[in-house]
Short mmCIF file of C-alpha atoms and ligand atoms in Angstrom, two decimals:
data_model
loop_
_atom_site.label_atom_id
_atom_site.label_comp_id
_atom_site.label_asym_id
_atom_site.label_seq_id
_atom_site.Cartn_x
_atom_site.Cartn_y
_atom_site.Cartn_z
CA UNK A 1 42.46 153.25 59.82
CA UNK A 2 46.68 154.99 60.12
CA UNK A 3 46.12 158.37 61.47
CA UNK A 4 47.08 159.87 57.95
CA UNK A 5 44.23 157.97 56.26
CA UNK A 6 41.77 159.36 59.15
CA UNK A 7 43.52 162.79 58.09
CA UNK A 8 43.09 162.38 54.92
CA UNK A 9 39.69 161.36 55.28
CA UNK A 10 38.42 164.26 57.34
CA UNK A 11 40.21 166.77 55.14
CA UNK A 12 37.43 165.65 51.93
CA UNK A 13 34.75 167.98 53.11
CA UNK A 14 37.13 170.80 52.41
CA UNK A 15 37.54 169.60 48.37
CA UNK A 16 35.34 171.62 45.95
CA UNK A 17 32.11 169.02 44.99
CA UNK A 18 33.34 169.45 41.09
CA UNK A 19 36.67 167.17 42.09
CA UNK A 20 34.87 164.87 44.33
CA UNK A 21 32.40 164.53 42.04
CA UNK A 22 34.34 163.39 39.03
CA UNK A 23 36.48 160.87 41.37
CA UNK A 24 33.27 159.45 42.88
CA UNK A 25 31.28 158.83 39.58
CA UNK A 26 32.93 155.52 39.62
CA UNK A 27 29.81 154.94 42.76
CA UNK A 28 26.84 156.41 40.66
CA UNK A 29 25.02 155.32 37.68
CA UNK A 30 24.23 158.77 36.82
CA UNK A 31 21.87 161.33 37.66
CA UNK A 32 18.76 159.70 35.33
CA UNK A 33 17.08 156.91 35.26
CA UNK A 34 18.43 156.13 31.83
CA UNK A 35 22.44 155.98 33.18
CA UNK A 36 20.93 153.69 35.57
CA UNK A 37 19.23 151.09 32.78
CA UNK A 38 22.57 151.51 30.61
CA UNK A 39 24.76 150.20 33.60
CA UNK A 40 21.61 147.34 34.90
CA UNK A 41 22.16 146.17 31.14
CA UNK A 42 26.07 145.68 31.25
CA UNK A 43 26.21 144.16 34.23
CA UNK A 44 22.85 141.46 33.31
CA UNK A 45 24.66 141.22 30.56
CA UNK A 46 28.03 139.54 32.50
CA UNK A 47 25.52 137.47 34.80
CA UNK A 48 24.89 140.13 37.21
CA UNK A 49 21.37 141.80 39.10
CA UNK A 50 20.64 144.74 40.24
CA UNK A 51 19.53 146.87 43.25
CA UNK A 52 18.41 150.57 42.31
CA UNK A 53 18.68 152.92 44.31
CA UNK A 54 17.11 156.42 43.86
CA UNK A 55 19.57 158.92 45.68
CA UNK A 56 18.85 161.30 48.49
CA UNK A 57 18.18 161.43 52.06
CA UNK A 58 17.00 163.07 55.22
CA UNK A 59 14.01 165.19 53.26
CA UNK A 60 11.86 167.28 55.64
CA UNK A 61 9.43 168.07 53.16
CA UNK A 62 6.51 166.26 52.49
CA UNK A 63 6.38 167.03 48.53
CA UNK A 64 10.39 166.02 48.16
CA UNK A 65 9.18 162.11 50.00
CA UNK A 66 6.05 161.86 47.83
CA UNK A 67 8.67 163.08 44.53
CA UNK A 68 10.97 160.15 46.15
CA UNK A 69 8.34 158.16 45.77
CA UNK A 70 6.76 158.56 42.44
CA UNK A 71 10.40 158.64 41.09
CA UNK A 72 10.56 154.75 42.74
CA UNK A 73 7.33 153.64 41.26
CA UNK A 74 8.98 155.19 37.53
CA UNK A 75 12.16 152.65 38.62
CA UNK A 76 9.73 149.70 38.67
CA UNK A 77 7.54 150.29 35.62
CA UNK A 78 10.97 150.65 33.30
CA UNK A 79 12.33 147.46 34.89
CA UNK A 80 9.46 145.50 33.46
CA UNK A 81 9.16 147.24 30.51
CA UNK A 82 13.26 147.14 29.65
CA UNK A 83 12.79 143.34 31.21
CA UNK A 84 16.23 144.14 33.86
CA UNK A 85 16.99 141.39 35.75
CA UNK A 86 16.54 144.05 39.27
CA UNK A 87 14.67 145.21 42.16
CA UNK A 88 14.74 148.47 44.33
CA UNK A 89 16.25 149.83 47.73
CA UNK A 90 14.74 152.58 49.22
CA UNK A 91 16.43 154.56 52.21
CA UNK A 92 13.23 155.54 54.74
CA UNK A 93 14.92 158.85 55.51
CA UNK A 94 14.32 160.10 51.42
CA UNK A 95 10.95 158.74 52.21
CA UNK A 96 9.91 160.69 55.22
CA UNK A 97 11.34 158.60 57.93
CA UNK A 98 12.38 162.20 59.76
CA UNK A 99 8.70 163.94 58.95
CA UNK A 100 6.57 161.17 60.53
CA UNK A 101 6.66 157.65 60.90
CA UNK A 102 3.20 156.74 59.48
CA UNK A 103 3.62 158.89 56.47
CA UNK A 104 7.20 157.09 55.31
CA UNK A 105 4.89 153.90 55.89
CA UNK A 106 2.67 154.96 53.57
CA UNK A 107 5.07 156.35 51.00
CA UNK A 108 6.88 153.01 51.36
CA UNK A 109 3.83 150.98 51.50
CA UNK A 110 2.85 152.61 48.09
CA UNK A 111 6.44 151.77 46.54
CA UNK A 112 5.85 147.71 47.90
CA UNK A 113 2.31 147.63 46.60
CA UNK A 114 3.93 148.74 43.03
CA UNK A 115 7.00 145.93 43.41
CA UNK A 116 3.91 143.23 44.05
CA UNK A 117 1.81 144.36 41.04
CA UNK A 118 5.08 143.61 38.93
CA UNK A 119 6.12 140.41 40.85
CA UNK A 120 8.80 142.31 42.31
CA UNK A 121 11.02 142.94 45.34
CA UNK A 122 11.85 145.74 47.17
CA UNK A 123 14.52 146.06 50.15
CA UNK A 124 14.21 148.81 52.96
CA UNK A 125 18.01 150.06 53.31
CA UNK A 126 19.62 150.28 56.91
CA UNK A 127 20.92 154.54 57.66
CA UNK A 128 22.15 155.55 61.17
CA UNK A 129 20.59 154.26 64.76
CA UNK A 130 18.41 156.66 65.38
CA UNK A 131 16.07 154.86 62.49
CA UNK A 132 16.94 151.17 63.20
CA UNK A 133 13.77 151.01 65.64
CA UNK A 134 11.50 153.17 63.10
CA UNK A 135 12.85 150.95 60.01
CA UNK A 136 12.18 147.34 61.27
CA UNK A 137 9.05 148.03 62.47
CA UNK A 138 8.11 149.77 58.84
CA UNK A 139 9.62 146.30 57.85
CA UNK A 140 7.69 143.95 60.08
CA UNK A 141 4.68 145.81 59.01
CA UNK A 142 5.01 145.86 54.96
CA UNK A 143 6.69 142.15 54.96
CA UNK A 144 3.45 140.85 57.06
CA UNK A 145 0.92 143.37 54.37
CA UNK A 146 2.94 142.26 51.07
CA UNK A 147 5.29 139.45 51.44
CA UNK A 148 8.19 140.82 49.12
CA UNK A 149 9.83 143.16 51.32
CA UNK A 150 13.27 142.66 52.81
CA UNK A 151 15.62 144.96 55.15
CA UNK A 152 19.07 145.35 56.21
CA UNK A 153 20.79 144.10 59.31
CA UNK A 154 24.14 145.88 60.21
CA UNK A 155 26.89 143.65 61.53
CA UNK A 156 28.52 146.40 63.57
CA UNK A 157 25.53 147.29 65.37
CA UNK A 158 25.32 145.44 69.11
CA UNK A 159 21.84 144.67 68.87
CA UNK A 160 21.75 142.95 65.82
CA UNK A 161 21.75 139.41 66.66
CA UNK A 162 18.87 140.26 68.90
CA UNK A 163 17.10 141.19 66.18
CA UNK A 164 17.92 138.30 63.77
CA UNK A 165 15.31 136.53 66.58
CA UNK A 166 12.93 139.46 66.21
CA UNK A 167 12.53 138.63 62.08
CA UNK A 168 9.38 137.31 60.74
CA UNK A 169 9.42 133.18 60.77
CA UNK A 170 8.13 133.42 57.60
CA UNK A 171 9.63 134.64 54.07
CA UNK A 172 12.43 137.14 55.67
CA UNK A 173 14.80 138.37 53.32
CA UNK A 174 17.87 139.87 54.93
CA UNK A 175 21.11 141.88 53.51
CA UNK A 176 23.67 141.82 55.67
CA UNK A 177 26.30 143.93 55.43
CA UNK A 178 29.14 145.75 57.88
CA UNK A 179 27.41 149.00 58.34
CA UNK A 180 28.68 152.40 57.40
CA UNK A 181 27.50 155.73 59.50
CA UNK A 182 29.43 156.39 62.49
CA UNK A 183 27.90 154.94 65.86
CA UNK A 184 29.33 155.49 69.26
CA UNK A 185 30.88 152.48 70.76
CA UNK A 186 27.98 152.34 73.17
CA UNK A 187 25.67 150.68 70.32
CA UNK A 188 28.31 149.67 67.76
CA UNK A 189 31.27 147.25 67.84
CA UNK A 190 34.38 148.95 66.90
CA UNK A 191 37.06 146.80 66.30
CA UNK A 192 37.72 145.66 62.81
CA UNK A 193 37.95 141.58 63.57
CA UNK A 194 35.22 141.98 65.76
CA UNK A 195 32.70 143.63 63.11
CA UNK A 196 34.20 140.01 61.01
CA UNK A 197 33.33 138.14 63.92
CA UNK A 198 30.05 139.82 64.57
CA UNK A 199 29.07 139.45 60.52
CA UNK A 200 29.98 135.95 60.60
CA UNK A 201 27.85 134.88 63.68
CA UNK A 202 24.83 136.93 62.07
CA UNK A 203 25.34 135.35 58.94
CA UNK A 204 25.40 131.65 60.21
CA UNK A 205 22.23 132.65 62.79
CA UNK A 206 20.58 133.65 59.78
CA UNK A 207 20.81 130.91 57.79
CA UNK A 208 20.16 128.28 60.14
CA UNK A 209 16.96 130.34 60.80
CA UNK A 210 15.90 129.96 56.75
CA UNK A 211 16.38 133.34 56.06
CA UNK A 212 17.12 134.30 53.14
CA UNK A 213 20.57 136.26 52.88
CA UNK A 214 21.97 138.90 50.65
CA UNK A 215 25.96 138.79 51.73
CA UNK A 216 26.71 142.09 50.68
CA UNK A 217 30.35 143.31 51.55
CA UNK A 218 33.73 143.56 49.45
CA UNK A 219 36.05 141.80 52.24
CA UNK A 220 37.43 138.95 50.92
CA UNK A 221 37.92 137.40 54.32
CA UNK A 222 34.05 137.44 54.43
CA UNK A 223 33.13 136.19 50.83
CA UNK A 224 35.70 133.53 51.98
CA UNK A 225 33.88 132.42 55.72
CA UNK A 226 30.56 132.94 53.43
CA UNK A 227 31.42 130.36 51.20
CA UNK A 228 32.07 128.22 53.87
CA UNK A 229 29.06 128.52 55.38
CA UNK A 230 27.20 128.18 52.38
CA UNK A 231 28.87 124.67 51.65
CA UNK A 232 28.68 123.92 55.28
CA UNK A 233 24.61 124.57 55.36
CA UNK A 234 24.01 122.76 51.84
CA UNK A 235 22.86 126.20 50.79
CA UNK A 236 21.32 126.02 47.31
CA UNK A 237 21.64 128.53 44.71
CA UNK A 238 18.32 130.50 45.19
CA UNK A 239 18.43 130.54 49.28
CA UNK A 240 21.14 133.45 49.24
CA UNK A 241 23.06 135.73 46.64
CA UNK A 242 26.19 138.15 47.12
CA UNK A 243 25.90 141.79 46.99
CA UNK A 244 28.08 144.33 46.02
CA UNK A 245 28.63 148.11 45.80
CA UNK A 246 28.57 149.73 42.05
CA UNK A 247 32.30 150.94 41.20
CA UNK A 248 34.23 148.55 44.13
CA UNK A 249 36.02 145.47 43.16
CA UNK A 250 35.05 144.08 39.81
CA UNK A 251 37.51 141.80 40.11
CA UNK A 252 35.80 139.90 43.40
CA UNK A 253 32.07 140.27 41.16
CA UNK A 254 33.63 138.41 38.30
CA UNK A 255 34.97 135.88 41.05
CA UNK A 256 31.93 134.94 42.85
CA UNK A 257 29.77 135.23 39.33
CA UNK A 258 32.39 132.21 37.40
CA UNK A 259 32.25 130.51 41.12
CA UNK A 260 28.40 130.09 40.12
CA UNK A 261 27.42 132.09 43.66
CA UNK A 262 24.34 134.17 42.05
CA UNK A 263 25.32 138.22 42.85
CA UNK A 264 23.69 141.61 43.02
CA UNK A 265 25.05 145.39 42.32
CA UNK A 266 24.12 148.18 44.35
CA UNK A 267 23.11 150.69 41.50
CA UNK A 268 22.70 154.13 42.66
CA UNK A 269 21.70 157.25 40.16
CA UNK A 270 19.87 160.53 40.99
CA UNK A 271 21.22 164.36 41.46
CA UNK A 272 22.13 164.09 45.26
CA UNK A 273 25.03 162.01 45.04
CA UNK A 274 26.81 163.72 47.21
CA UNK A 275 26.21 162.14 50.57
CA UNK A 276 26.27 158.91 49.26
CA UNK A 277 29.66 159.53 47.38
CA UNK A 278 31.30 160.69 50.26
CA UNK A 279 30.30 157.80 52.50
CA UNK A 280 31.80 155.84 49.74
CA UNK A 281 35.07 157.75 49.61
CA UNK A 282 35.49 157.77 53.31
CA UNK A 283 35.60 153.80 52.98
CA UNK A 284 38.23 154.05 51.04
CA UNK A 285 41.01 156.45 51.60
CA UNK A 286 43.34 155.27 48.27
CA UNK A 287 40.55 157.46 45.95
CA UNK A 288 40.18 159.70 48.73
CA UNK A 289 43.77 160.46 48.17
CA UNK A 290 42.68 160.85 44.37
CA UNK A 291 40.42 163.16 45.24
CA UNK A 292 42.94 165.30 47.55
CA UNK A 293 45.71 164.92 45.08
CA UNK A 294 43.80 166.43 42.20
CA UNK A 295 42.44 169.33 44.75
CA UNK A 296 46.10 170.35 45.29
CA UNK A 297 47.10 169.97 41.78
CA UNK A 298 44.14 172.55 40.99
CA UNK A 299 42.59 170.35 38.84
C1 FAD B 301 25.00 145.95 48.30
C2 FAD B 301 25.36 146.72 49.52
C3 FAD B 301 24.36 147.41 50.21
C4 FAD B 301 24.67 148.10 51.38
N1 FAD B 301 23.66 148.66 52.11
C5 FAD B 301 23.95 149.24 53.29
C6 FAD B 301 22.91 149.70 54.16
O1 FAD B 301 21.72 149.59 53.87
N2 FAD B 301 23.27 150.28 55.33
C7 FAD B 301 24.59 150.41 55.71
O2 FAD B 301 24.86 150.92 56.80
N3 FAD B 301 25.59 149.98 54.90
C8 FAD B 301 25.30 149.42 53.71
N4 FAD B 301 26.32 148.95 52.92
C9 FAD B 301 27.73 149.33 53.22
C10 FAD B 301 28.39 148.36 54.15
O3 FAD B 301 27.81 148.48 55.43
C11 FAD B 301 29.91 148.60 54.25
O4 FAD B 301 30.15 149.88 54.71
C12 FAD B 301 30.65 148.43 52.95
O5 FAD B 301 30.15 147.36 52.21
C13 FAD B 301 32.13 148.16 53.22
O6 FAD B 301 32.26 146.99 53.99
P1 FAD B 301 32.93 145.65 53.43
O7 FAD B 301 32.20 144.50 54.02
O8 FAD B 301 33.01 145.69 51.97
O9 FAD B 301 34.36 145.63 54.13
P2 FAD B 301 35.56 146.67 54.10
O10 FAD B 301 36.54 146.11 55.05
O11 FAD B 301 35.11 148.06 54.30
O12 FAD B 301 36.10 146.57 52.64
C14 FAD B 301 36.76 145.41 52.15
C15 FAD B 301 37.57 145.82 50.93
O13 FAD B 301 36.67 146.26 49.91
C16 FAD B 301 37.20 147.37 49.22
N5 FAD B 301 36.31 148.51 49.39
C17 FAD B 301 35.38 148.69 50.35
N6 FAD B 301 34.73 149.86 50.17
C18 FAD B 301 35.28 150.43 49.07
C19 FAD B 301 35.04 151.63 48.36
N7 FAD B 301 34.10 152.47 48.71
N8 FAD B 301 35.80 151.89 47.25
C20 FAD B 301 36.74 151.01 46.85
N9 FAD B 301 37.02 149.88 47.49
C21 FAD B 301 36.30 149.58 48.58
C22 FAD B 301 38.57 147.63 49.80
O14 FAD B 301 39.51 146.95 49.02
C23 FAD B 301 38.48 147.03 51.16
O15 FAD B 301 39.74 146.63 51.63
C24 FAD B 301 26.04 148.19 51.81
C25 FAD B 301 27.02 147.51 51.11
C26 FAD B 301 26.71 146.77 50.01
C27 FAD B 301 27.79 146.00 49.32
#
C-alpha cells in the first residue's frame, strides 16, 4: 500500500459513522433479516449462493452471544422456509469466543445442531490470532459431533499449512481466503506475492488432500492460478466453489458464474456494521477516498 493510501486509510476513524456508513452500505445487506433475503434472492436469481452472516463481534456478555445465537437459528428457519439457495457464517467472537471457550462451543454447537435439522451447512469464520487455536479446536470438535461444519484457513498466517495436516481426513470443508486483521510479521507473512504464493500452496495442499475448498478472494491473479489448479486436479463441479465478498467486483462474480465455476456471496446484515465496514474500506483505499472526500465536502 503508497504511503498516501496508508494515510488515507488511517485517517477513516476520524470520519463521522453517518458518511462511512452510507459509502460502506455497498458491504451490508441491511440491518434485518429481510434486506438480507431481498439481496440472497437477486443474487440466486443470477446463479449465485449465499453465506449469511449475522454482524457483530467481540461480545462480553453472555445474553448479547445467546441473542447472537437465537438471531442465527431465525437465519436458518427463513432459509428453508423462503427455499434460498444459502448457508451461515458465524464469527466465534459474537458467540462468546472472549467469555469462555466452552460456552461459544455450546452457543455454536446449538447453531450446527439447527443447520443439521435443515440439511444445512454452517462455516466457523477465521478473526485475529489470538482465536485461531480456540476456533479450530471448536471446529475439530463440531465437524467430528455434526459433520456439516466447515472453517476458515488464512493464507497470510505462517502456520497455516501446518494446519491444512491438522484437518479432519474426513468431510473437511475449508474457505480459504488471504486474511484481513493485522498480525505482526512474527505469525503472518507480509509481503503481497508471498501471501499469493502462500494461498496458492494452501490451495493445491488442500485439494490434493480431498478437501473441499471455498476459494474466496477478489484477486484475479488467484481466481486465475485457481482455475488452473482446478483443471490441473480434474476438480469436478461440486468438490469446490468460489467465494466472494457482497458489494466487491460484480464483474469477476458474473465471470466465474458464465465460466460454469459454482460461486458463493458473503452476505452480511445486522446493526453493528461498523467494524465489519471498516475492515472492508481499509481493503480498499479508492472508496476510502469516497468516504474522505465526502467528509471534507461536509456532506
Ligand atoms: C467470502 C469471503 C469470506 C471471508 N472470510 C474471512 C474470514 O473468515 N477471515 C478473514 O480473515 N478474512 C476473510 N475474508 C477476507 C479476506 O481474507 C481478504 O481480506 C479479502 O478477500 C481481500 O483479499 P483478496 O484475496 O480479495 O485480495 P486483494 O488483493 O485484497 O484484492 C484483490 C482485488 O479485489 C478488489 N477488492 C478487494 N477488497 C475490496 C473491497 N473491500 N472493496 C472493493 N474492492 C475490493 C480490489 O480490486 C483488489 O485489487 C473473506 C473474504 C471472502 C471473499
Amino acid at each position: 500500500m503508497s504511503a498516501f493510501n496508508r494515510l488515507l486509510v488511517t485517517t477513516l476513524p476520524l470520519v463521522p459513522k453517518p458518511i462511512v456508513r452510507r459509502v460502506a452500505s455497498r458491504y451490508v445487506a441491511g440491518e434485518t433479516l429481510e434486506d438480507a433475503v431481498r439481496v440472497i434472492r437477486t443474487l440466486n436469481r443470477e446463479g449465485a449462493m449465499a453465506t449469511v452472516d449475522v454482524l457483530g463481534e467481540e461480545v462480553s456478555e453472555r445474553e448479547k452471544a445467546l441473542a447472537a445465537m437465537e438471531e442465527n437459528l431465525r437465519v436458518y428457519e427463513t432459509i428453508a422456509r423462503e427455499k434460498l439457495d444459502a448457508n451461515v457464517s458465524v464469527k466465534p467472537t459474537l458467540l462468546g469466543l472472549k467469555i469462555d471457550e466452552d460456552f461459544c462451543r455450546d452457543n455454536i454447537g446449538r447453531i450446527a445442531e439447527t443447520a443439521k435439522e435443515h440439511g444445512n451447512f454452517l462455516r466457523i469464520d477465521m478473526e485475529d490470532k489470538s482465536t485461531t487455536d480456540a476456533t479450530l479446536r471448536i471446529y475439530r470438535d463440531l465437524q467430528a459431533r455434526h459433520g456439516n461444519v466447515g472453517c476458515v484457513l488464512q493464507a497470510y498466517m505462517r502456520r497455516t499449512l501446518g494446519d491444512v495436516d491438522d484437518l479432519p481426513a474426513q468431510g473437511a470443508s475449508v474457505r480459504l481466503c488471504k486474511g484481513i486483521y493485522i498480525e505482526p510479521r512474527q505469525v503472518a507473512w507480509k509481503g503481497y506475492e508471498t501471501v499469493r504464493a502462500n494461498y496458492v500452496n494452501a490451495l493445491e495442499k488442500l485439494i490434493l488432500r480431498g478437501v473441499y475448498v471455498g476459494i474466496a478472494t477478489h484477486d484475479e491473479y488467484l481466481a486465475c492460478a485457481a482455475s488452473a489448479l482446478i483443471d490441473k486436479h480434474g476438480l469436478k463441479r461440486d468438490q469446490y466453489e468460489f467465494q466472494m465478498l457482497l458489494g466487491v467486483d460484480d464483474e469477476l462474480r458474473r465471470i466465474l458464474l458464465a465460466a460454469g465455476h459454482r460461486l458463493r456471496v458473503y452476505v452480511p446484515y445486522g446493526r453493528d456494521w461498523y467494524p465489519y465496514s471498516m475492515r472492508r474500506l481499509r481493503e480498499n483505499p479508492e472508496v476510502a477516498r469516497h468516504v474522505l472526500r465526502a467528509f471534507l465536502a461536509g456532506k
